[in-house]
Amino acid sequence: MRLANGQPYLAIPGPSVTPDRVQRAMHRTSPNIYEGALIDTVVGLWPDLKRLAGTSQHLAGYIGNGHAGWEAANANLFSRGEKAVVLSSGRFGEGWAGHARDMGIEVELVDFGTAAPADPDRLEQILRADTEGRIKAVLTTHVDTASSVRNDIPALRAAIDAVGHPALFAVDCVASMGCDRFEMDAWGVDVAVSASQKGLMTPPGLAFVWFSDRARARCGRGDLATPYWRWGPRAEPAEAHEYWGGTAPTHHIFGLREAMDMILHEEGLENVWARHEALAGAVWAAFDAWGEGCAIGLNVGRPDWRSRAVTAARIGGADGTRLRQWCEREAGVTLGLGLGMNSPEDPRADGFLRVAHMGHVNAHMTLGALAVMEAGLKALGIPHGEGALSAAAAHLASVAG
Ligand SMILES: *Cc1c(COP(=O)(O)O)cnc(C)c1O
């Protein structure tokens, strides 16, 4: 018997669940792109998107996904042959580095593995050794969605400041924006990148690059800043079409407006962050219980190293894939696959999976996903500790009002 009919739940780390309200806001005929509601909505979105990132500085928007955001940041930060240091804690850090390399940027990739954040002391050493000042910018992920490692952005900033190195500091916030606390200006971030389809609860199609006055003064005019990617006109448009380098992403704009109302003006950003923190804690509590005396375990050991948006976990053997398939086919919950966890013993990372708790997710959704996983563990005979659901519920009870 299958129990999958009903509302499916896509619990993968992007795209996240799109709220019905966002979908309804997008369901309309194409608007006039030269004047009226569409332009007014874009103009109104810019201050809200800056507030979301914790900045009063500059914002450029692009039609594209997170990879487009990477390319936009790279194109404006660097000229060909200039040097980037990329601090990687998983597949997405490597991905950003690879994009930069392919664009002709010299990349020093510093790999911290798939279960630990970037070490600020290591960054400090690297910058101290750069006596010729060749490093133009330091790039890292806030949350690496593959490993679910969260970097300590203020600590990395402090390492740059300790050396007094002029390198700019750029952070990939695709997975974390609107989920994990992020404060661009207070944390001294020069460039932040995000996209619409994760914490921002809107379908894939919009990428954003926030940048500081310092970055504006030093970047954006090099030989990689080709007309489409150049951030200047998008951030300071003389004409409305310059916001998007051409026709606006009409329907996405109305969807994002609704999503930003929900995040900033209804729930409130502090509450949004607290909700993600609570749901992440419930997921961790469940895994701690399942892991008693067996192979199951969270990928990231220390809670302060973990994302609040997504959790990567080891199930063991090929059981990550088996459990994912069971949850989707039998119970209507789609979990994320193990990404970047491949090893010679597990070439397809079948022993891993990821649970997303990003965006439009509440207690019943996360508890439901965990309960389905528990049913799957039992149905498939995968060894696991008992008490996971009660631990998850107890965690939510302890933090809820
Ligand atoms: C999802 C994600 C990306 C890539 O975004 P796409 O929309 O898939 O191109 C980049 N970085 C991080 C941290 C992500 O989570």
XYZ file of C-alpha atoms and ligand atoms in Angstrom:
416
model
C 0.000 0.000 0.000
C 1.217 3.509 -0.832
C 0.485 6.464 1.403
C 1.802 9.195 -0.884
C -1.454 10.702 -2.103
C -2.200 14.070 -0.553
C -0.149 17.256 -0.530
C 3.432 16.344 -1.469
C 6.241 17.975 0.498
C 9.433 18.912 -1.322
C 11.990 18.970 1.515
C 15.073 19.410 -0.681
C 17.398 22.389 -0.158
C 16.111 24.344 -3.088
C 13.821 24.985 -4.689
C 11.951 25.266 -1.420
C 8.182 25.181 -0.910
C 6.500 28.078 -2.724
C 3.653 29.503 -0.609
C 0.230 29.496 -2.250
C 0.146 33.265 -1.785
C 3.350 33.643 -3.800
C 1.962 31.422 -6.551
C -1.291 33.388 -6.632
C 0.619 36.676 -6.858
C 2.418 35.326 -9.929
C -0.721 34.019 -11.609
C -1.630 37.005 -13.760
C -1.344 38.294 -17.263
C 1.862 40.081 -18.290
C 2.024 43.650 -17.022
C 3.229 46.791 -18.757
C 6.980 46.866 -18.207
C 7.386 50.599 -18.916
C 5.197 52.104 -16.200
C 2.740 51.277 -13.480
C 2.555 48.495 -10.904
C 5.541 46.499 -12.093
C 8.010 49.393 -11.885
C 6.575 50.561 -8.574
C 6.962 47.045 -7.207
C 10.613 46.786 -8.243
C 11.391 50.196 -6.763
C 9.741 49.105 -3.517
C 11.524 45.760 -3.435
C 15.033 47.229 -3.443
C 14.952 48.726 0.095
C 13.294 45.565 1.401
C 15.915 43.309 -0.180
C 18.629 45.482 1.349
C 16.964 45.200 4.742
C 16.806 41.437 4.295
C 20.588 41.325 3.815
C 21.245 43.824 6.592
C 22.717 46.486 4.348
C 22.093 50.088 3.388
C 24.585 49.879 0.497
C 24.055 48.606 -3.070
C 21.998 45.903 -4.770
C 22.060 44.489 -8.316
C 19.383 42.052 -9.541
C 19.728 39.485 -12.323
C 17.440 37.054 -14.102
C 19.187 33.827 -13.179
C 19.807 31.214 -10.534
C 22.503 31.033 -7.865
C 25.144 30.173 -10.440
C 24.295 33.428 -12.214
C 24.804 35.189 -8.889
C 28.286 33.673 -8.621
C 29.130 34.768 -12.142
C 27.818 38.271 -11.492
C 29.931 38.600 -8.352
C 33.035 37.241 -10.070
C 32.583 39.427 -13.149
C 32.421 42.585 -11.073
C 34.980 41.721 -8.396
C 37.810 40.633 -10.681
C 39.629 41.268 -13.900
C 41.224 38.334 -15.688
C 44.353 37.171 -13.896
C 43.467 38.761 -10.563
C 43.544 36.508 -7.542
C 40.780 35.048 -5.379
C 41.095 32.978 -2.223
C 38.115 30.637 -1.906
C 37.417 29.035 1.486
C 35.464 25.840 0.822
C 33.423 23.634 3.152
C 31.688 21.540 0.534
C 30.503 21.267 -3.022
C 29.238 24.838 -3.334
C 32.505 26.442 -2.252
C 34.254 24.292 -4.861
C 31.624 25.278 -7.397
C 32.152 28.997 -6.906
C 35.912 28.481 -7.163
C 35.460 26.506 -10.386
C 33.350 29.267 -11.925
C 36.017 31.819 -11.031
C 38.799 29.690 -12.503
C 36.866 29.164 -15.731
C 36.475 32.926 -16.028
C 40.252 33.402 -15.981
C 40.561 34.411 -12.329
C 43.525 32.963 -10.419
C 42.044 30.859 -7.625
C 43.650 29.591 -4.448
C 41.156 27.025 -3.175
C 41.482 26.350 0.546
C 39.597 23.162 1.313
C 38.277 22.591 4.832
C 36.636 19.291 3.916
C 32.928 18.533 4.127
C 32.281 18.668 7.856
C 34.034 21.763 9.211
C 33.879 25.506 8.626
C 36.707 27.647 7.294
C 39.359 28.300 9.915
C 39.948 32.049 10.494
C 43.542 31.402 11.650
C 44.300 29.724 8.347
C 42.873 32.701 6.459
C 44.979 35.031 8.563
C 48.153 33.079 7.651
C 47.302 33.150 3.963
C 46.704 36.882 3.984
C 49.876 37.576 5.992
C 51.891 35.638 3.420
C 50.453 37.804 0.627
C 53.034 40.540 1.094
C 52.545 41.813 -2.466
C 48.817 42.309 -1.896
C 47.838 40.096 -4.836
C 44.648 38.747 -3.265
C 41.781 40.895 -4.505
C 38.986 39.132 -2.639
C 38.206 36.285 -0.257
C 35.167 34.189 -1.257
C 33.269 31.771 0.931
C 29.870 30.245 1.523
C 27.779 31.310 4.499
C 26.075 27.922 4.394
C 27.396 25.194 2.125
C 24.193 23.453 1.168
C 25.933 20.169 0.323
C 27.618 19.640 3.697
C 25.261 21.900 5.715
C 28.321 23.546 7.264
C 27.789 27.157 8.317
C 30.801 29.456 8.322
C 31.457 32.026 11.019
C 31.400 35.118 8.818
C 32.281 37.696 11.532
C 35.271 35.558 12.596
C 36.543 35.416 9.002
C 36.098 39.186 8.681
C 38.073 39.617 11.907
C 40.898 37.565 10.406
C 41.068 39.900 7.379
C 41.026 42.923 9.673
C 43.702 41.470 11.967
C 46.086 41.474 9.011
C 44.854 44.812 7.718
C 44.663 43.193 4.289
C 42.694 45.193 1.691
C 41.015 42.105 0.173
C 37.276 42.389 -0.300
C 35.100 39.780 1.417
C 32.388 38.033 -0.622
C 29.854 35.571 0.784
C 27.499 33.116 -0.931
C 24.193 33.401 0.942
C 22.075 31.428 -1.533
C 21.049 28.824 1.050
C 21.140 31.019 4.129
C 19.446 34.301 3.189
C 16.155 34.523 5.051
C 16.987 31.395 7.110
C 20.254 31.872 9.007
C 21.010 35.216 10.629
C 23.052 37.361 8.241
C 23.995 41.017 8.720
C 26.034 42.281 5.796
C 27.001 45.735 7.068
C 27.464 44.817 10.732
C 29.609 41.854 9.730
C 31.738 43.799 7.247
C 30.788 41.779 4.179
C 31.593 43.502 0.859
C 29.619 41.277 -1.504
C 26.709 38.950 -0.749
C 25.076 36.668 -3.312
C 21.654 35.047 -3.115
C 18.813 33.722 -5.260
C 15.049 33.535 -5.076
C 14.337 29.833 -4.644
C 15.464 28.987 -1.135
C 14.805 31.178 1.890
C 13.057 33.699 -0.359
C 10.290 31.173 -1.153
C 9.950 32.213 -4.814
C 10.612 29.965 -7.832
C 14.152 29.870 -9.271
C 14.845 32.755 -11.616
C 16.165 35.730 -9.640
C 19.719 36.271 -8.424
C 20.887 39.139 -6.249
C 24.284 40.646 -5.544
C 24.534 43.132 -2.690
C 27.779 45.147 -2.604
C 29.496 47.658 -0.368
C 30.692 51.185 -1.082
C 34.220 49.798 -0.994
C 33.392 47.189 -3.621
C 31.608 49.806 -5.712
C 34.672 52.034 -5.658
C 37.155 49.291 -6.538
C 35.191 46.945 -8.805
C 32.660 46.690 -11.597
C 34.756 48.148 -14.423
C 37.277 45.371 -15.164
C 37.568 43.238 -18.275
C 35.126 40.612 -16.956
C 32.393 43.160 -16.277
C 30.705 42.736 -19.650
C 27.513 44.696 -20.350
C 25.044 42.112 -19.060
C 26.901 41.410 -15.806
C 28.106 44.910 -14.895
C 26.475 45.738 -11.590
C 26.581 49.564 -11.814
C 23.543 50.252 -14.024
C 21.498 47.599 -12.224
C 22.216 49.144 -8.836
C 21.858 52.764 -9.957
C 19.530 52.613 -12.966
C 18.945 55.760 -14.965
C 16.035 53.965 -16.682
C 13.787 51.269 -15.256
C 14.897 48.605 -17.777
C 18.431 48.835 -16.383
C 17.364 47.104 -13.147
C 17.340 43.798 -15.042
C 19.502 44.551 -18.060
C 16.409 44.307 -20.289
C 12.889 42.979 -19.821
C 12.037 42.533 -16.151
C 11.255 39.081 -14.712
C 7.655 40.200 -14.540
C 5.915 37.396 -12.655
C 8.768 36.642 -10.312
C 8.703 40.242 -9.163
C 5.100 39.958 -7.980
C 5.860 36.617 -6.336
C 8.892 37.987 -4.532
C 6.894 41.023 -3.375
C 4.459 38.674 -1.646
C 7.296 36.638 -0.141
C 9.032 39.740 1.188
C 5.776 40.911 2.746
C 5.513 37.571 4.532
C 9.134 37.631 5.737
C 9.708 41.279 6.607
C 6.309 42.803 7.217
C 4.267 39.955 8.694
C 6.424 37.384 10.482
C 9.457 39.651 10.865
C 13.046 38.716 10.092
C 14.028 37.988 13.701
C 11.075 35.594 14.005
C 11.905 33.989 10.669
C 15.445 33.302 11.886
C 14.128 31.992 15.228
C 11.699 29.637 13.449
C 14.511 28.190 11.358
C 16.636 27.791 14.480
C 13.821 25.914 16.237
C 13.071 23.606 13.304
C 16.768 22.856 12.796
C 16.997 21.950 16.498
C 14.105 19.495 16.105
C 15.847 17.798 13.167
C 19.128 17.556 15.089
C 17.352 16.108 18.144
C 15.767 13.413 15.974
C 19.088 12.464 14.388
C 20.797 12.333 17.774
C 18.202 9.793 18.915
C 18.301 7.756 15.688
C 22.091 7.660 15.908
C 22.249 5.957 19.296
C 24.338 2.829 18.773
C 24.201 2.764 14.950
C 25.621 4.283 11.772
C 23.200 7.206 11.538
C 24.642 10.603 12.356
C 24.641 14.295 11.533
C 27.322 15.318 9.084
C 28.386 18.329 11.132
C 29.330 17.593 14.731
C 29.234 20.980 16.399
C 25.885 22.794 16.572
C 27.549 26.170 16.039
C 28.980 24.861 12.756
C 25.545 23.811 11.428
C 23.162 25.555 9.062
C 19.658 26.415 10.241
C 18.340 25.915 6.692
C 19.438 22.398 5.787
C 20.810 19.348 7.568
C 23.100 16.789 5.927
C 23.233 13.368 7.552
C 24.813 9.964 7.154
C 22.472 6.978 7.213
C 25.125 4.430 6.225
C 25.599 1.817 3.476
C 23.255 2.666 0.615
C 20.504 3.476 3.085
C 20.434 7.223 2.461
C 19.172 6.591 -1.060
C 16.879 3.741 0.017
C 15.296 5.903 2.708
C 14.861 8.876 0.363
C 13.183 6.705 -2.229
C 10.863 5.176 0.355
C 9.876 8.577 1.747
C 9.048 9.947 -1.696
C 7.297 6.919 -3.184
C 5.455 5.673 -0.139
C 4.786 8.837 1.834
C 5.017 11.933 -0.429
C 8.071 13.555 1.225
C 11.027 14.296 -1.054
C 14.343 14.600 0.784
C 17.620 15.924 -0.634
C 20.272 13.568 -1.927
C 23.798 13.369 -0.589
C 25.821 15.963 -2.483
C 29.604 16.106 -2.525
C 29.865 13.242 -0.028
C 31.148 10.768 -2.598
C 34.064 8.568 -1.541
C 35.743 5.487 -3.028
C 33.614 3.310 -0.709
C 30.436 5.216 -1.551
C 30.939 6.618 -5.074
C 27.388 7.933 -5.419
C 27.030 9.137 -1.820
C 24.150 6.701 -1.311
C 24.848 6.650 2.406
C 23.881 10.320 2.780
C 20.806 12.498 2.533
C 19.763 16.038 3.365
C 16.670 17.377 5.062
C 15.730 20.932 4.123
C 14.027 23.171 6.641
C 14.309 26.395 4.651
C 11.715 28.960 3.757
C 7.984 28.280 4.023
C 8.268 25.486 6.602
C 6.558 25.155 9.945
C 6.515 22.723 12.854
C 4.018 20.272 11.393
C 5.941 20.031 8.138
C 9.260 19.306 9.837
C 7.723 16.924 12.381
C 5.852 15.248 9.516
C 9.036 14.784 7.511
C 10.804 13.333 10.547
C 7.902 10.988 11.293
C 7.915 9.775 7.682
C 11.648 9.145 7.938
C 11.071 7.164 11.114
C 8.424 5.068 9.339
C 10.857 4.525 6.467
C 13.654 3.445 8.775
C 11.313 0.862 10.280
C 9.820 -0.285 6.981
C 13.277 -0.786 5.465
C 14.763 -2.388 8.570
C 17.502 0.244 8.833
C 19.042 0.126 12.311
C 18.185 3.229 14.349
C 17.834 4.401 17.899
C 14.382 4.989 19.399
C 12.785 8.173 20.690
C 13.554 10.492 17.777
C 10.044 11.878 17.345
C 9.564 12.464 20.983
C 12.960 14.213 21.139
C 12.039 16.447 18.201
C 8.653 17.291 19.722
C 10.230 17.960 23.102
C 12.706 20.339 21.508
C 9.919 22.311 19.827
C 7.906 22.327 23.037
C 10.888 23.763 24.892
C 11.417 26.638 22.453
C 7.819 27.395 21.455
C 5.776 30.019 23.294
C 21.610 26.458 -4.334
C 22.949 27.070 -4.103
C 23.731 27.589 -5.143
C 23.369 27.444 -6.588
O 22.150 27.934 -6.865
P 21.429 27.476 -8.233
O 20.193 28.247 -8.164
O 21.252 26.011 -8.152
O 22.291 27.880 -9.350
C 24.921 28.192 -4.836
N 25.349 28.275 -3.562
C 24.641 27.764 -2.541
C 25.172 27.895 -1.165
C 23.422 27.152 -2.785
O 22.715 26.645 -1.765
